Amino acid sequence: MARYTGPMTKKSRRLGVDLVGGDAAFERRPYAPGQHGRGRIKESEYLLQLREKQKARISYGILERQFFNYYAEASRRTGKTGDNLLQLLECRLDNVVYRAGFARTRRHARQLVNHGHFLVNGKKVNIPSYQVSQYDIIDVKQKSLETTPFIVARETHGERVVPAWLQALPDRMRILVHQLPVRAQIDVPVQEQLIVEFYSKK
């Protein structure tokens, strides 16, 4: 699956929000990149909607076609489309690994999943977009426990708050999915209703 591999700080500056978390370069220059980055931009309704879509898409490291597929699936489900969309994005395996504190960033989590370090309910899963379900148990493979990323993860665990719908057990390198997340438990700087409005016009 293709993915964006360019500089994230430039994307953060363009959208006006730290998409990585703890990005020192963004903190130093939190304005748009380029010669006219500090100039004022006339913010149309379309621009606001597009910006929110781009924030969500880039935050989770997803390309355009895949993001639209998530929106289509969210709109088919019962309930609020915006809430459903964020729930689908949060339940990606790479995001769960990141949220549990087993990876520094979502990009790092995606790489760890791609390399086959995780078991879901005892079965190897190396697909970052795999959708976890309630009561799933995610373990780091026995052979991977003493590799550098997971040694560091155990030593630094607790630096990031684990959301209430997950439970991380760093001593066993295990993640328990207690429930699917609701909107109040999803901490992303996105106004999902603007994303829904963006796609509803197409």
Short mmCIF file of C-alpha atoms in Angstrom, two decimals:
data_model
loop_
_atom_site.label_atom_id
_atom_site.label_comp_id
_atom_site.label_asym_id
_atom_site.label_seq_id
_atom_site.Cartn_x
_atom_site.Cartn_y
_atom_site.Cartn_z
CA MET A 1 0.00 0.00 0.00
CA ALA A 2 1.40 3.39 -0.99
CA ARG A 3 1.93 5.99 1.70
CA TYR A 4 3.20 9.54 2.11
CA THR A 5 6.90 9.54 3.04
CA GLY A 6 7.70 13.26 2.77
CA PRO A 7 8.40 15.79 5.54
CA MET A 8 5.62 15.93 8.13
CA THR A 9 6.65 19.31 9.54
CA LYS A 10 5.83 20.99 6.23
CA LYS A 11 2.36 19.40 6.29
CA SER A 12 1.87 20.49 9.91
CA ARG A 13 2.85 24.08 9.08
CA ARG A 14 0.55 24.16 6.05
CA LEU A 15 -2.44 22.97 8.11
CA GLY A 16 -1.56 24.94 11.24
CA VAL A 17 -1.51 21.99 13.65
CA ASP A 18 1.18 19.63 14.96
CA LEU A 19 0.34 16.37 13.16
CA VAL A 20 3.22 14.44 14.70
CA GLY A 21 3.10 15.41 18.35
CA GLY A 22 6.05 17.12 20.01
CA ASP A 23 7.38 18.47 16.70
CA ALA A 24 10.02 21.03 17.76
CA ALA A 25 10.44 22.36 14.21
CA PHE A 26 6.71 23.15 14.05
CA GLU A 27 6.88 24.89 17.43
CA ARG A 28 9.64 27.15 16.14
CA ARG A 29 7.79 28.10 12.94
CA PRO A 30 4.03 27.47 13.36
CA TYR A 31 3.14 29.41 10.22
CA ALA A 32 2.69 28.15 6.66
CA PRO A 33 5.84 27.27 4.68
CA GLY A 34 7.07 29.31 1.74
CA GLN A 35 7.86 32.91 0.96
CA HIS A 36 4.35 34.14 1.80
CA GLY A 37 3.77 31.82 4.74
CA ARG A 38 3.02 34.63 7.17
CA GLY A 39 0.57 36.35 4.84
CA ARG A 40 -3.17 36.26 5.49
CA ILE A 41 -5.24 33.81 3.50
CA LYS A 42 -8.91 34.34 2.76
CA GLU A 43 -10.52 31.30 4.37
CA SER A 44 -13.51 30.14 2.34
CA GLU A 45 -15.93 27.49 3.55
CA TYR A 46 -14.41 25.02 1.08
CA LEU A 47 -10.89 25.73 2.35
CA LEU A 48 -11.94 25.08 5.97
CA GLN A 49 -13.56 21.78 4.99
CA LEU A 50 -10.59 20.72 2.88
CA ARG A 51 -8.19 21.59 5.68
CA GLU A 52 -10.04 19.42 8.20
CA LYS A 53 -10.06 16.51 5.77
CA GLN A 54 -6.33 16.89 5.19
CA LYS A 55 -5.64 17.10 8.93
CA ALA A 56 -7.37 13.78 9.56
CA ARG A 57 -5.95 12.07 6.49
CA ILE A 58 -2.35 13.08 7.11
CA SER A 59 -2.54 12.52 10.88
CA TYR A 60 -3.38 8.87 10.31
CA GLY A 61 -0.99 8.52 7.35
CA ILE A 62 -3.61 7.61 4.75
CA LEU A 63 -3.75 8.46 1.05
CA GLU A 64 -6.78 10.03 -0.60
CA ARG A 65 -8.47 6.94 -2.08
CA GLN A 66 -8.24 4.95 1.13
CA PHE A 67 -9.53 7.89 3.17
CA PHE A 68 -12.54 8.23 0.90
CA ASN A 69 -13.21 4.50 1.31
CA TYR A 70 -13.25 5.01 5.09
CA TYR A 71 -15.76 7.84 4.64
CA ALA A 72 -17.95 5.65 2.40
CA GLU A 73 -17.93 2.88 5.01
CA ALA A 74 -18.68 5.37 7.80
CA SER A 75 -21.67 6.75 5.88
CA ARG A 76 -23.12 3.25 5.46
CA ARG A 77 -23.09 2.59 9.19
CA THR A 78 -25.77 3.70 11.61
CA GLY A 79 -25.07 6.76 13.75
CA LYS A 80 -23.20 9.95 12.97
CA THR A 81 -20.99 9.63 9.91
CA GLY A 82 -18.26 11.82 11.43
CA ASP A 83 -18.09 9.77 14.62
CA ASN A 84 -18.06 6.54 12.60
CA LEU A 85 -15.21 7.85 10.46
CA LEU A 86 -13.01 8.70 13.43
CA GLN A 87 -13.81 5.36 15.05
CA LEU A 88 -12.70 3.50 11.90
CA LEU A 89 -9.47 5.48 11.81
CA GLU A 90 -8.77 4.93 15.52
CA CYS A 91 -9.33 1.18 15.20
CA ARG A 92 -6.55 0.73 12.64
CA LEU A 93 -3.92 -1.61 14.09
CA ASP A 94 -1.08 0.85 13.56
CA ASN A 95 -3.00 3.55 15.42
CA VAL A 96 -3.79 1.18 18.31
CA VAL A 97 -0.07 0.35 18.63
CA TYR A 98 0.71 4.08 18.67
CA ARG A 99 -2.07 4.93 21.15
CA ALA A 100 -0.88 2.19 23.52
CA GLY A 101 2.57 3.81 23.65
CA PHE A 102 4.42 0.99 21.88
CA ALA A 103 5.64 3.31 19.08
CA ARG A 104 6.84 6.92 19.00
CA THR A 105 4.64 8.00 16.08
CA ARG A 106 2.00 6.49 13.82
CA ARG A 107 4.64 6.17 11.11
CA HIS A 108 6.81 4.17 13.50
CA ALA A 109 3.82 2.02 14.49
CA ARG A 110 3.03 1.36 10.84
CA GLN A 111 6.59 0.19 10.24
CA LEU A 112 6.50 -2.16 13.25
CA VAL A 113 3.22 -3.69 12.06
CA ASN A 114 4.53 -4.03 8.49
CA HIS A 115 7.55 -5.94 9.80
CA GLY A 116 5.28 -8.53 11.41
CA HIS A 117 6.03 -7.89 15.09
CA PHE A 118 2.41 -8.21 16.30
CA LEU A 119 -0.11 -10.96 16.94
CA VAL A 120 -3.84 -10.26 17.12
CA ASN A 121 -5.64 -12.95 19.10
CA GLY A 122 -2.63 -15.21 18.57
CA LYS A 123 -2.38 -14.74 14.80
CA LYS A 124 0.30 -12.72 13.02
CA VAL A 125 -1.04 -9.56 11.40
CA ASN A 126 1.21 -7.33 9.29
CA ILE A 127 -1.48 -5.07 7.77
CA PRO A 128 -1.44 -1.58 9.34
CA SER A 129 -5.06 -0.90 8.28
CA TYR A 130 -6.35 -4.06 10.01
CA GLN A 131 -9.46 -3.14 12.02
CA VAL A 132 -9.31 -4.22 15.64
CA SER A 133 -12.51 -5.23 17.42
CA GLN A 134 -13.79 -5.13 20.98
CA TYR A 135 -12.05 -7.68 23.23
CA ASP A 136 -9.13 -8.17 20.82
CA ILE A 137 -5.78 -9.01 22.41
CA ILE A 138 -2.69 -7.66 20.67
CA ASP A 139 0.72 -9.06 21.62
CA VAL A 140 4.27 -8.41 20.52
CA LYS A 141 5.76 -11.60 19.11
CA GLN A 142 8.03 -13.49 21.53
CA LYS A 143 11.00 -13.19 19.16
CA SER A 144 10.54 -9.41 18.95
CA LEU A 145 10.37 -8.65 22.67
CA GLU A 146 14.10 -8.01 23.07
CA THR A 147 14.54 -5.92 19.94
CA THR A 148 15.46 -2.25 20.41
CA PRO A 149 12.04 -0.64 19.62
CA PHE A 150 10.27 -2.69 22.28
CA ILE A 151 13.00 -2.34 24.90
CA VAL A 152 12.70 1.44 24.44
CA ALA A 153 8.87 1.19 24.53
CA ARG A 154 8.99 -0.58 27.90
CA GLU A 155 11.46 1.93 29.34
CA THR A 156 9.53 5.00 28.17
CA HIS A 157 6.01 3.71 28.72
CA GLY A 158 3.88 6.15 30.66
CA GLU A 159 5.09 9.24 28.80
CA ARG A 160 1.89 9.18 26.74
CA VAL A 161 -1.62 8.79 28.16
CA VAL A 162 -3.32 5.59 26.96
CA PRO A 163 -7.00 6.21 26.09
CA ALA A 164 -9.62 4.56 28.29
CA TRP A 165 -10.84 2.17 25.57
CA LEU A 166 -7.43 0.48 25.55
CA GLN A 167 -5.29 -1.09 28.24
CA ALA A 168 -1.55 -1.41 27.74
CA LEU A 169 0.49 -3.96 29.71
CA PRO A 170 4.11 -2.94 29.04
CA ASP A 171 5.62 -5.71 31.17
CA ARG A 172 3.98 -8.27 28.83
CA MET A 173 3.94 -5.98 25.77
CA ARG A 174 0.23 -6.64 25.40
CA ILE A 175 -2.68 -4.39 24.42
CA LEU A 176 -6.27 -5.13 25.44
CA VAL A 177 -9.11 -3.55 23.46
CA HIS A 178 -11.88 -3.10 26.06
CA GLN A 179 -14.32 -1.37 23.70
CA LEU A 180 -14.52 0.56 20.46
CA PRO A 181 -13.82 4.26 21.03
CA VAL A 182 -16.55 6.87 21.24
CA ARG A 183 -15.99 10.45 20.06
CA ALA A 184 -15.21 11.80 23.53
CA GLN A 185 -12.29 9.35 23.78
CA ILE A 186 -10.71 10.31 20.45
CA ASP A 187 -8.13 13.04 20.92
CA VAL A 188 -7.48 14.44 17.44
CA PRO A 189 -7.63 18.15 16.51
CA VAL A 190 -10.27 17.62 13.82
CA GLN A 191 -13.81 18.93 13.28
CA GLU A 192 -15.25 15.82 11.68
CA GLN A 193 -18.51 17.54 10.65
CA LEU A 194 -16.54 19.67 8.18
CA ILE A 195 -15.17 16.47 6.61
CA VAL A 196 -18.70 15.15 6.20
CA GLU A 197 -19.76 18.43 4.59
CA PHE A 198 -16.75 18.29 2.26
CA TYR A 199 -17.64 14.86 0.90
CA SER A 200 -21.42 15.41 0.87
CA LYS A 201 -20.98 18.07 -1.83
CA LYS A 202 -19.24 15.67 -4.20
#
